[in-house]
Coordinates of C-alpha atoms and ligand atoms in Angstrom, one line a residue:
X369 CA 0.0 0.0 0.0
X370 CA 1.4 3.4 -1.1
X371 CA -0.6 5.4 1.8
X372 CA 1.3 5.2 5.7
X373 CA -1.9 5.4 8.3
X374 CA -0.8 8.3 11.1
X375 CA -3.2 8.1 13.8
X376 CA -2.7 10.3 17.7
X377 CA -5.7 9.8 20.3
X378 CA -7.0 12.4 22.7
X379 CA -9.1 10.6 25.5
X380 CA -11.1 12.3 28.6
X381 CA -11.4 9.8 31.4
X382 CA -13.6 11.0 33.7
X383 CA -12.4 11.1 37.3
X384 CA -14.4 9.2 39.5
X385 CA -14.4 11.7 42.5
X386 CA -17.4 11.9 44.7
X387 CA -17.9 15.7 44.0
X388 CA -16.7 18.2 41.3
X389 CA -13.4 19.8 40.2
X390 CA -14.0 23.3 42.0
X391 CA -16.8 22.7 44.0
X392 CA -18.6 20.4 46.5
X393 CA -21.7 19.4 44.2
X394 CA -22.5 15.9 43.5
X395 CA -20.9 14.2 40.1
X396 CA -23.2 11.2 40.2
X397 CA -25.1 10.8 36.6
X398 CA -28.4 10.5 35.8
X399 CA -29.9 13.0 38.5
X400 CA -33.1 15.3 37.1
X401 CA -31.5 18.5 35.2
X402 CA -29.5 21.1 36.9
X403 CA -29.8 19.1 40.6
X404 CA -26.5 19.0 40.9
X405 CA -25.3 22.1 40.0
X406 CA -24.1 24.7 42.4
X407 CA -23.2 28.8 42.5
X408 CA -19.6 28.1 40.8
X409 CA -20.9 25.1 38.2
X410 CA -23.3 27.7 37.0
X411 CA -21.3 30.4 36.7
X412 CA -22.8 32.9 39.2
X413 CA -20.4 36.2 39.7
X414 CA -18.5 36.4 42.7
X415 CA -18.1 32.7 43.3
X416 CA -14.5 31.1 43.9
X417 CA -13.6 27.8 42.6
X418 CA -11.7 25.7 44.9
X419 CA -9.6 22.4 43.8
X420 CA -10.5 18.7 44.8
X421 CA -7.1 17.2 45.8
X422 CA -8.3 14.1 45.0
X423 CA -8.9 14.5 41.0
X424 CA -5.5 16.1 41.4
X425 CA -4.0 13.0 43.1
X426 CA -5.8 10.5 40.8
X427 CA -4.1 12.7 37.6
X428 CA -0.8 12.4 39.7
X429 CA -1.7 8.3 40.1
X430 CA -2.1 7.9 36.3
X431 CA 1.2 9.7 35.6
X432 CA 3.4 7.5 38.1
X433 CA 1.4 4.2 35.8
X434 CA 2.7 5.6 32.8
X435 CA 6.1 6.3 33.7
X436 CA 5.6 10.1 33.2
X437 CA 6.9 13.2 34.8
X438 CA 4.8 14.6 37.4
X439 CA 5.0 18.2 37.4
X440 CA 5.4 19.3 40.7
X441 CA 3.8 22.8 39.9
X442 CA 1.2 23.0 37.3
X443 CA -1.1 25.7 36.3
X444 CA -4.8 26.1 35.6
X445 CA -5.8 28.1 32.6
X446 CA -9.1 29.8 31.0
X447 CA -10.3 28.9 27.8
X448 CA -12.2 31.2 26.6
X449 CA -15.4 30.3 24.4
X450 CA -18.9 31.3 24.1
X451 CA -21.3 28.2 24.1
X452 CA -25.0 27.8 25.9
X453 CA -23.2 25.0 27.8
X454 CA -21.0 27.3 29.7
X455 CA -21.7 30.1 31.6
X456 CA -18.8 31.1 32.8
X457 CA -17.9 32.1 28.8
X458 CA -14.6 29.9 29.5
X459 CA -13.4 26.7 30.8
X460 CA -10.6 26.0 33.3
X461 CA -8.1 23.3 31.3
X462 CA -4.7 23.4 31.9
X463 CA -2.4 24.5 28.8
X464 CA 1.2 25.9 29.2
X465 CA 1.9 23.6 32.2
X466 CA 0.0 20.4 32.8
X467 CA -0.2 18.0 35.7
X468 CA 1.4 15.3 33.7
X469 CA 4.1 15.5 31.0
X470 CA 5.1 12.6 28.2
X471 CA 5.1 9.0 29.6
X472 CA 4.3 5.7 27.7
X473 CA 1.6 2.9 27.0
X474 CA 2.9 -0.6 25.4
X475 CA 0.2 -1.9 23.6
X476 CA -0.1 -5.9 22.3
X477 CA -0.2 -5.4 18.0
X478 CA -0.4 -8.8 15.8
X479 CA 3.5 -7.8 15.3
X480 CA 4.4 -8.1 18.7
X481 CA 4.7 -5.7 21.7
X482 CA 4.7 -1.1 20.7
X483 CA 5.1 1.8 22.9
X484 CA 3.2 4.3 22.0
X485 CA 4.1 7.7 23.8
X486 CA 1.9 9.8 25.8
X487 CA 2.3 13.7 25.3
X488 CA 0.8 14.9 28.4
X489 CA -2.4 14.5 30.6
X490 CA -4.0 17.9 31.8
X491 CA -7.1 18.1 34.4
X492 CA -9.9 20.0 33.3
X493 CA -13.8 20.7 33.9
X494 CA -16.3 19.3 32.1
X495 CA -19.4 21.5 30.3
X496 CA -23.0 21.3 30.6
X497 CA -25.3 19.6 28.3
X498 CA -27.4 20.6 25.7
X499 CA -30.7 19.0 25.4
X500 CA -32.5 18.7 21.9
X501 CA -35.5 16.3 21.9
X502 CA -37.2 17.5 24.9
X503 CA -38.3 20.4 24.2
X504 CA -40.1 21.9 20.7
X505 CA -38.3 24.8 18.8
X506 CA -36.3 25.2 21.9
X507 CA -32.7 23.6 23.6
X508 CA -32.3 23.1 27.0
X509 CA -29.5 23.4 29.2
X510 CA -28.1 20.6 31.8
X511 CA -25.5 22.1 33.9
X512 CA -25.2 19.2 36.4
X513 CA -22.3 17.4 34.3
X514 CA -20.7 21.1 34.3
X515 CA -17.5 21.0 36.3
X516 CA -17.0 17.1 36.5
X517 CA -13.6 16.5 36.4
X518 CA -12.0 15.5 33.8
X519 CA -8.2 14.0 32.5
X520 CA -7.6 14.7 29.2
X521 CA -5.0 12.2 27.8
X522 CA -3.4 13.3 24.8
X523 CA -0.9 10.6 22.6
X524 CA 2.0 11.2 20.4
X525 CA 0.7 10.3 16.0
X526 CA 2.4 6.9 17.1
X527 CA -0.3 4.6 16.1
X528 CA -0.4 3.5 12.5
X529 CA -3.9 1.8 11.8
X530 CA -7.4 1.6 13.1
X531 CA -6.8 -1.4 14.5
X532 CA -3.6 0.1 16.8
X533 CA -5.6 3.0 18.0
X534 CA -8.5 0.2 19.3
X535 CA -5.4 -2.1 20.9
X536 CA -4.6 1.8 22.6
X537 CA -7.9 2.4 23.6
X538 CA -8.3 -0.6 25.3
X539 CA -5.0 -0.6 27.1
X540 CA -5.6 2.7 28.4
X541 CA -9.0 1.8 29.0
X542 CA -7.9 -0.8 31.2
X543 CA -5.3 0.3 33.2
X544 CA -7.7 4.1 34.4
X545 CA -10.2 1.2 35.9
X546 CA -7.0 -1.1 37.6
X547 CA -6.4 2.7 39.2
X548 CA -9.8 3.2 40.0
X549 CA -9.2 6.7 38.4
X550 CA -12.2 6.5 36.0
X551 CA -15.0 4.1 35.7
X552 CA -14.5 3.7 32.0
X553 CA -18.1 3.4 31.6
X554 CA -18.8 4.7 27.7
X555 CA -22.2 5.0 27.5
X556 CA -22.3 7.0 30.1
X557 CA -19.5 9.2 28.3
X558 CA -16.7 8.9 31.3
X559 CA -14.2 7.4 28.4
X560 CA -14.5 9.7 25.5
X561 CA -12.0 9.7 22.4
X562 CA -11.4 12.4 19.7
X563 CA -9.3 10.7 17.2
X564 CA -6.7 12.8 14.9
X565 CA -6.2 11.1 11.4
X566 CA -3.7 11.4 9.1
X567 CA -2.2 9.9 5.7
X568 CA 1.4 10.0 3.8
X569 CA 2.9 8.5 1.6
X570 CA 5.2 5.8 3.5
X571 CA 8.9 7.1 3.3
X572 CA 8.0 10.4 3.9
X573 CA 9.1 12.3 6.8
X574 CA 6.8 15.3 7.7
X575 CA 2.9 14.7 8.7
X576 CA 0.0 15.2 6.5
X577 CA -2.9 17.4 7.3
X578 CA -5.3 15.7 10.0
X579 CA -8.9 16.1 10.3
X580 CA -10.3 15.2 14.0
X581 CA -13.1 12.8 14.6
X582 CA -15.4 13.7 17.5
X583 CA -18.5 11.8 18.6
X584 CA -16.9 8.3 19.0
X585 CA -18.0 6.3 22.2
X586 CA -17.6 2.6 21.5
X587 CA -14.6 0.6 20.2
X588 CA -16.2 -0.8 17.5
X589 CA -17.2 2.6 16.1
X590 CA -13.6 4.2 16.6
X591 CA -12.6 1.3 14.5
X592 CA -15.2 1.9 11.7
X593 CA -15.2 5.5 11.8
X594 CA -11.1 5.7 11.2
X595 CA -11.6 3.7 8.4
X596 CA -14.1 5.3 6.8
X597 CA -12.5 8.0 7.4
X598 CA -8.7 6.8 5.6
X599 CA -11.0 5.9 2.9
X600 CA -11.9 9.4 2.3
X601 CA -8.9 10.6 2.9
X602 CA -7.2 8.0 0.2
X603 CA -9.8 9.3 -2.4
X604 CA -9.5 13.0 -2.2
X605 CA -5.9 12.7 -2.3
X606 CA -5.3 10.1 -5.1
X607 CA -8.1 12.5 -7.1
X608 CA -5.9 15.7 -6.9
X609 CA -7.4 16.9 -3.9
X610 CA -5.9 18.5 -0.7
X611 CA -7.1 17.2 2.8
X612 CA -8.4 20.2 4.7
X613 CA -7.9 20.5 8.5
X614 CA -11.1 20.1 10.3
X615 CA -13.3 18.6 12.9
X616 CA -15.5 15.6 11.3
X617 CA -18.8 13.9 13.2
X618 CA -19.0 10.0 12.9
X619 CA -22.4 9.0 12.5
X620 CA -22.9 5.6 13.5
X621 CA -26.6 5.5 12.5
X622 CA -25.3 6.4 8.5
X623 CA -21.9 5.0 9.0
X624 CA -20.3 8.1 7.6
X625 CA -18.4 11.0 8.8
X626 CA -19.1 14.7 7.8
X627 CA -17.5 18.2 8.2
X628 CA -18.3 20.1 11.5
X629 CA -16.1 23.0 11.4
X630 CA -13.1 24.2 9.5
X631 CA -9.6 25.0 11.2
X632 CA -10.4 28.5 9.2
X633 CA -13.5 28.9 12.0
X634 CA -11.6 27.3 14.7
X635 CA -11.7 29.6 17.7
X636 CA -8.7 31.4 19.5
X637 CA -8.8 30.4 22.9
X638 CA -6.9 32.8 24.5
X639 CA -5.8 31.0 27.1
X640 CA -4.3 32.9 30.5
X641 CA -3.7 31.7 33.7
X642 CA -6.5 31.4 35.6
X643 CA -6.1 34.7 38.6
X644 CA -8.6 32.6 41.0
X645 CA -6.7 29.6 41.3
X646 CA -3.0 29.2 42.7
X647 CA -0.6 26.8 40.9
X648 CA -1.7 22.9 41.6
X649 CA 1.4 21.6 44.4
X650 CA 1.8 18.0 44.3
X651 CA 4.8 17.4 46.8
X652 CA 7.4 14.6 47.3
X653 CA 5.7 13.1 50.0
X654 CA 2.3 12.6 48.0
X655 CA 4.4 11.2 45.2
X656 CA 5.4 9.0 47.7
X657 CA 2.3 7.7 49.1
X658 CA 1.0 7.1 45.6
X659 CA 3.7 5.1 45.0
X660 CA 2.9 2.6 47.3
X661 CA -0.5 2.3 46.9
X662 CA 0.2 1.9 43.6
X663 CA -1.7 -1.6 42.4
X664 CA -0.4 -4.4 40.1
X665 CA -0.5 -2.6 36.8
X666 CA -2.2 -4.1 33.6
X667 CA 1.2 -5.2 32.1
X668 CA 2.5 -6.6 35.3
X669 CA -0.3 -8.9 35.7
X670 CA 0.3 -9.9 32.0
X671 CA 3.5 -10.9 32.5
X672 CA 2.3 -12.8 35.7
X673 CA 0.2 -14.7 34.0
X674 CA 2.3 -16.0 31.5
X675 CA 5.2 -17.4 33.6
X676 CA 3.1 -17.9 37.0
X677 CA -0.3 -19.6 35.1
X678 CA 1.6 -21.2 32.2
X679 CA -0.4 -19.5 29.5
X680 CA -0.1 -18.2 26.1
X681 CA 0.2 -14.6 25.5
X682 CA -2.7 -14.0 23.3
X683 CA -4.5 -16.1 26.2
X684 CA -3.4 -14.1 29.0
X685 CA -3.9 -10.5 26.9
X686 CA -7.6 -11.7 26.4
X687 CA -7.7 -12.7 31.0
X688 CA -5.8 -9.6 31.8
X689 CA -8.1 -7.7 29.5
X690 CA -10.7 -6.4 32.4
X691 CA -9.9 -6.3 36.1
X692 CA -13.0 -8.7 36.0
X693 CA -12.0 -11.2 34.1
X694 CA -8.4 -11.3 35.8
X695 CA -10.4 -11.5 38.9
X696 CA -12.6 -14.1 38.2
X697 CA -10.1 -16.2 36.5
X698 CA -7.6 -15.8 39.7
X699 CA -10.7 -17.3 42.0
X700 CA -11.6 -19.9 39.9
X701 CA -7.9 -21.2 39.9
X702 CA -7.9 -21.3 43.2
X703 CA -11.4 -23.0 43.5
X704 CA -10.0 -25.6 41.0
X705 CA -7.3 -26.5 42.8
X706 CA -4.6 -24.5 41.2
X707 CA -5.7 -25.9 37.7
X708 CA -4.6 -22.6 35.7
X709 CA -4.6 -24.0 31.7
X710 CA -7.7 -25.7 31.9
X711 CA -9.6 -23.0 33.5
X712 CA -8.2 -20.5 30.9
X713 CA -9.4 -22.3 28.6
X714 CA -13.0 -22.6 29.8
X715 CA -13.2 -19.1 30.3
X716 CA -12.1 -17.7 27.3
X717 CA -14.0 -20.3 25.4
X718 CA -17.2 -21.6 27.0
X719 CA -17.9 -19.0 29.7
X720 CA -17.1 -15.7 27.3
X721 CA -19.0 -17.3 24.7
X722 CA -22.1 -17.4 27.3
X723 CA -21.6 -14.3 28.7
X724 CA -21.1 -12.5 24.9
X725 CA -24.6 -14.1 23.5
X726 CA -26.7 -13.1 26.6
X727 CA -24.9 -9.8 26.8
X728 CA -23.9 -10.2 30.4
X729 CA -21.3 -8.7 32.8
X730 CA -18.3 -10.6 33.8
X731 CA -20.1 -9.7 37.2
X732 CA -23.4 -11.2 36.7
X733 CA -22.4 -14.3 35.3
X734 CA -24.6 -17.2 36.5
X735 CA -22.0 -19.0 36.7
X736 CA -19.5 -18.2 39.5
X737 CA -15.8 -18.9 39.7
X738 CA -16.3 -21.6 42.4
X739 CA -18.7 -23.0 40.2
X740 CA -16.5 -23.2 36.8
X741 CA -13.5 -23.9 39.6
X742 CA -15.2 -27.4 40.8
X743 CA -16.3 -28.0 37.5
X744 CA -12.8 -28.0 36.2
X745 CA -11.7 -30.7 39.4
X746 CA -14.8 -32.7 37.9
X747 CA -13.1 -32.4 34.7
X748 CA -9.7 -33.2 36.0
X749 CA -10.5 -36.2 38.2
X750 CA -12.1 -37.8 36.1
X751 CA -15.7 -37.6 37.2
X752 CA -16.9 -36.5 34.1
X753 CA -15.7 -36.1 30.1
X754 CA -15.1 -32.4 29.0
X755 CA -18.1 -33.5 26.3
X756 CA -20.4 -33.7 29.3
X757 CA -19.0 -30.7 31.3
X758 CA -20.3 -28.7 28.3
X759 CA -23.6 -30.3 29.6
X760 CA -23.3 -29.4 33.2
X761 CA -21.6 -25.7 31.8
X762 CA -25.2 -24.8 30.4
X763 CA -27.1 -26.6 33.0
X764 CA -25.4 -24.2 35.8
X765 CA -26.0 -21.4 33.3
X766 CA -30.0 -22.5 33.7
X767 CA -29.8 -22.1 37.5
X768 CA -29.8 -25.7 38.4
X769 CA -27.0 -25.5 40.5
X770 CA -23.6 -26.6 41.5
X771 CA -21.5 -29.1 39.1
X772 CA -21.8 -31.5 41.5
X773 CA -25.3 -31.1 41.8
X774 CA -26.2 -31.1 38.5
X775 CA -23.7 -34.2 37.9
X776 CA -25.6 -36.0 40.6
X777 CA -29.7 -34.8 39.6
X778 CA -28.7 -35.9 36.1
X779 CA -26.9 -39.2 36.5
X780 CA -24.0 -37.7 34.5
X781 CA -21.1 -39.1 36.5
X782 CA -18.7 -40.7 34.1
X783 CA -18.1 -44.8 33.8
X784 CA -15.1 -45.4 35.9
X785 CA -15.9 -49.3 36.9
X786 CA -13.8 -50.5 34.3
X787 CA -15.7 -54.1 34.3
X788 CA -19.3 -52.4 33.0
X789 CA -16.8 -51.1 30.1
X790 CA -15.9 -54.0 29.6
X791 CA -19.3 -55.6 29.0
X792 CA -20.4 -52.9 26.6
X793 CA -17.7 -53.1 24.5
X794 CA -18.2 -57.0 24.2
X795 CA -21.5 -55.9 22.9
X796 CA -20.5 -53.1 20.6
X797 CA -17.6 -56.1 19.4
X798 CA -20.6 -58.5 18.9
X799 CA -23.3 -56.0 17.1
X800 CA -20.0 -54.7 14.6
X801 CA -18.3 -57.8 13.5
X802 CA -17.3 -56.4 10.1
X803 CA -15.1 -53.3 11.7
X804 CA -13.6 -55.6 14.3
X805 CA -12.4 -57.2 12.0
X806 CA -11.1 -54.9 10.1
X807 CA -9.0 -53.8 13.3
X808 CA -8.1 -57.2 13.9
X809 CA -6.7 -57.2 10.3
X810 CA -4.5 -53.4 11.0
X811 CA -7.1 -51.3 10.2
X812 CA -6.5 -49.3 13.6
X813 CA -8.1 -46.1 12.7
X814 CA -11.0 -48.0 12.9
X815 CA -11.4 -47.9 16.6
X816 CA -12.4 -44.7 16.5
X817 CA -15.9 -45.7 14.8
X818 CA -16.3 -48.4 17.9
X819 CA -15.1 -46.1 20.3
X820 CA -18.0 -43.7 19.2
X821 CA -20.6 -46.7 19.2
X822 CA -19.3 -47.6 23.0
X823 CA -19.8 -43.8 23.9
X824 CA -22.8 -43.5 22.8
X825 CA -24.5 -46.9 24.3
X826 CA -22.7 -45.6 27.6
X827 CA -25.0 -41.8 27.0
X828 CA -20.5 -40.5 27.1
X829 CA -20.2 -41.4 30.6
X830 CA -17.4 -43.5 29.5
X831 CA -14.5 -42.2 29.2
X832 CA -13.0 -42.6 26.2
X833 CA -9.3 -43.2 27.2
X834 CA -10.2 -46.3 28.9
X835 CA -12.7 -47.5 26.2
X836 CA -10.0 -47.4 23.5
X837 CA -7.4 -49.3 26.0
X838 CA -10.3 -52.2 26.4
X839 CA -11.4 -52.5 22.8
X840 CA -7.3 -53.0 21.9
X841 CA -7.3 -55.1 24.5
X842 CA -10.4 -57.6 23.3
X843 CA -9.0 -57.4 19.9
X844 CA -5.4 -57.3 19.6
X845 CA -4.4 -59.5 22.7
Ligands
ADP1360 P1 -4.8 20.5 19.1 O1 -4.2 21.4 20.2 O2 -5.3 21.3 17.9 O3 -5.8 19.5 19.6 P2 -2.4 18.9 19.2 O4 -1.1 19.3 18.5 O5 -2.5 19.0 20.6 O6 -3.6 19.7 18.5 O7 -2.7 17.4 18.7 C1 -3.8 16.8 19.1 C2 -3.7 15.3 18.7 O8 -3.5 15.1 17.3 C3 -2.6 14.6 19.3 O9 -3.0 13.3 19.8 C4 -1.6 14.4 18.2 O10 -0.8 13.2 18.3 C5 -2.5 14.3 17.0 N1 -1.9 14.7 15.8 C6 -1.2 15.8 15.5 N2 -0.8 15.9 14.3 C7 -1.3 14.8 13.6 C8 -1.2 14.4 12.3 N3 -0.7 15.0 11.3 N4 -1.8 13.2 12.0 C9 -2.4 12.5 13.0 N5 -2.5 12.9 14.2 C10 -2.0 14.0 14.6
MG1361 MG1 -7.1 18.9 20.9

C-alpha cells in the first residue's frame, strides 16, 4: 500500500471523585436536570472555585502508571469560548503547564509488543449539556455534568492503523479502571475519544494534514469510523485533492463521517492563567504515598500470567483484558485446585462465549468462579468427560446449580468401573463384527468408529481413554 496510516488519540477519562473539580456538588449521573449544579458550576459572579485534591491525586496516580513526569507545579488556565453550555464564557483546562508531562503505553499489536508515547495529561472541567428532543423549537440546558472532572490524555501520531488506536484504547481503557481513576463506563461518556487522522505516503518524513473525529463512544465505532475516514482521505488525495484540517462527526446510524467546522473557523482560545486559582502543588511526599499504593498494573499482571499460570500470551492478553475477568479467572484457579490452563481455557472459550450471546457482565455471570472452579476438578478427576461438562456448563447457566449437583440430579457421573466397560464393549464387538475385523486385520483407525458406538450406548459417561485401552485389549491380545 502506497498510503502510511498516522493516527494520535486524545481521551477524557472521567475522574471518579465523589464531587466536582471546583466545588462540593455531587458528580453522580443521571440526576433530574441542573440538581447538581451549584453557584460556581453555573457560573454565578463572585463565586471562587476551589480544587479537589483528589482528582489532582488521581491525575498524579495515572502519571506514576505511565512512567511520566509529574509536574510538581502545574497551572490552571481559562479557555475562553462562548457556548449555551457554559456560563462562565470559558473553561478552566490546563495548557502551558500540565499535571502530567510525556510518559508511555505498550500496547499488544499482531506484530508483537509497541510503545506508544503519551504527550501529556491535563485536568480539566467538564461542560454542561445541551438538550435537543425534549423540548419543541427550543434547547435546553443541563449544567449538572458542568464541572465534573476531567483527565484529558493526549498521545503522540504513534499509532499507524485503526486497529492500533483500538489495541490503545483498550489498554488505556484498562489500566484508568486497575487505578480506579475512572469508571471507564462509555455510554455513560466517562471514556470519550477524539481521534486525529492522518495519511502520507510511506517514506516520507513530515505529517500530512489531520482532520479530528469527534463523537466516538464505542470501540467498535472508533474502528469503523477511522476507516471510513482513511477511505476518504485516500480518495480525495489520489483525485488531486488537498485534505483540509477540520473537525468531522462519525455518524454511526449512517456510518459516515461529515464536516463540523473548518480550522479557518476554529476559535482562538486565548488562554491565560486562571487569577482565581494558585498553581496545583503536588509534593514529594504525595508522590510518595501514591507510590505505594500503587496496584499491580495491567502489564504486570500480564506478564504474571504468562510465567506464574503457564499461558499463552494471546491467552493471558484476552484474561488480563478487564480487572473482572483477571479477577474471576484468579478465583476460579484457586477453586480448582490450582488448575490454571484448563480453567483458561474454559473461560475464554465456553464462559465468554455465554456471557457474549446473553450480553452479560463478567459480574453477573450465572456462573461463579467456584462453580467453573469445581467444574474444572470434575473435569480433571475424572468424574466427568469435557463433552459432558459442556452439559453441566449450560445446565449451571440454567440455575440448576452446582456441578456437583447437576452431575448427581442428572446421573452424568462418568463410567469409571472398568468391568461395566468391559461388557459394553463386548456388545458393541458382537453387534460390529465387520469393523472388528477390520482392526483385527491393521485397520487401527477403525477404533475410532467403535469407540463412538461404545460412547454412545454408555449416553458418554465413559470415558474414552479407557474405552480405547479395552477395545485394543479384546481385539489385539
Ligand atoms: P490541538 O491542540 O489542535 O488539539 P495537538 O497538537 O494537541 O492539536 O494534537 C492533538 C492530537 O492530534 C494529538 O493526539 C496528536 O498526536 C495528534 N496529531 C497531531 N498531528 C497529527 C497528524 N498530522 N496526523 C495524525 N494525528 C496528529
Ligand atoms: Mg485537541
Amino acid at each position: 500500500m502506497t498510503w502510511e496510516i498516522v493516527i494520535g488519540l486524545e481521551v477524557h477519562a472521567q475522574l471518579m471523585t465523589h464531587s466536582k473539580i471546583f466545588s462540593g456538588a455531587s458528580t453522580a449521573y443521571g440526576a433530574q436536570p441542573n440538581t447538581q449544579a451549584c453557584a460556581v458550576d453555573v457560573g454565578l459572579p463572585g463565586v471562587l472555585p476551589v480544587m479537589n485534591r483528589e482528582a489532582a491525586l488521581m491525575a498524579a496516580r495515572f502519571g506514576l502508571a505511565v512512567g511520566a513526569t509529574i509536574n510538581r507545579v502545574s497551572v490552571f488556565a481559562r479557555k475562553n469560548y462562548f457556548y449555551p453550555d457554559l456560563p462562565k464564557g470559558y473553561q478552566i483546562s490546563q495548557f502551558e503547564i500540565p499535571v502530567v508531562s510525556g510518559g508511555t503505553l505498550e500496547i499488544h499489536t499482531p506484530e508483537g509488543e509497541k510503545t506508544i508515547r503519551i504527550t501529556r495529561a491535563h485536568l480539566e472541567e467538564d461542560a454542561g449539556k445541551s438538550l435537543h428532543e425534549q423540548f419543541r423549537g427550543m434547547t435546553g440546558i443541563d449544567l449538572n455534568r458542568a464541572g465534573t472532572p476531567l483527565l484529558e490524555i493526549v498521545s503522540e501520531p504513534d499509532m499507524r492503523s485503526p486497529a492500533e488506536a483500538v489495541s490503545y484504547l483498550r489498554k488505556l481503557h484498562s489500566l484508568v479502571r486497575t487505578l480506579e481513576i475512572c469508571d471507564g463506563n462509555m455510554q455513560e461518556g466517562s471514556f470519550r475519544c477524539d481521534a486525529n487522522i492522518s495519511i502520507r505516503r510511506h517514506g516520507d518524513k513530515t505529517l500530512g494534514t489531520r482532520t479530528e473525529l469527534k463523537n466516538i463512544n464505542s470501540f467498535r465505532f472508533v474502528e469503523r469510523a477511522l476507516h471510513h475516514e482513511i477511505e476518504r482521505q485516500i480518495a480525495v488525495v489520489e483525485d488531486g485533492g488537498d485534505i483540509i484540517q477540520e473537525t468531522r462527526l462519525y455518524d454511526p446510524e449512517r456510518d459516515q463521517t461529515r464536516s463540523m467546522r473548518s480550522k479557518e473557523e476554529a476559535h482562538d482560545y486565548r488562554y491565560f492563567p486562571d487569577p482565581d486559582l494558585p498553581p496545583l502543588v503536588i509534593s514529594e511526599a504525595d508522590l510518595e504515598q501514591l507510590r505505594r499504593e500503587l496496584p499491580e498494573l495491567p502489564d504486570a499482571q500480564l506478564a504474571r500470567f504468562i510465567s506464574d499460570y503457564d499461558l499463552g500470551a494471546d491467552e493471558a492478553v484476552q484474561l488480563t483484558s478487564q480487572k473482572e475477568i483477571a479477577d474471576y479467572y484468579e478465583n476460579a484457579v484457586t477453586k480448582a485446585g490450582g488448575e490454571t490452563r484448563l480453567t483458561a481455557n474454559w473461560i475464554n472459550g465456553e464462559l465468554m462465549s455465554w456471557l457474549n450471546r446473553s450480553n452479560t457482565a463478567f459480574t453477573d455471570s450465572p456462573v461463579s468462579p467456584t462453580m467453573l472452579g469445581q467444574l474444572v476438578q470434575r473435569i480433571l478427576d475424572k468424574t466427568i468427560s469435557g463433552k459432558i461438562a459442556k452439559e453441566v456448563f449450560q445446565a449451571m447457566w440454567n440455575g440448576e446449580g452446582s456441578a456437583d449437583e447437576v452431575i448427581a440430579s442428572r446421573g452424568l457421573t462418568q463410567i469409571t468401573d472398568s468391568s461395566a466397560i468391559e461388557q459394553v464393549v463386548s456388545d458393541v464387538i458382537a453387534r460390529f463384527p465387520d469393523q472388528s475385523e477390520q482392526i483385527r486385520a491393521g485397520q487401527e483407525k477403525v477404533i475410532g468408529f467403535l469407540v463412538g458406538q461404545v460412547m454412545k450406548a454408555t449416553s458418554g459417561k465413559a470415558n474414552p481413554q479407557t474405552v480405547n485401552d479395552i477395545l485394543k485389549k479384546q481385539l489385539l491380545s
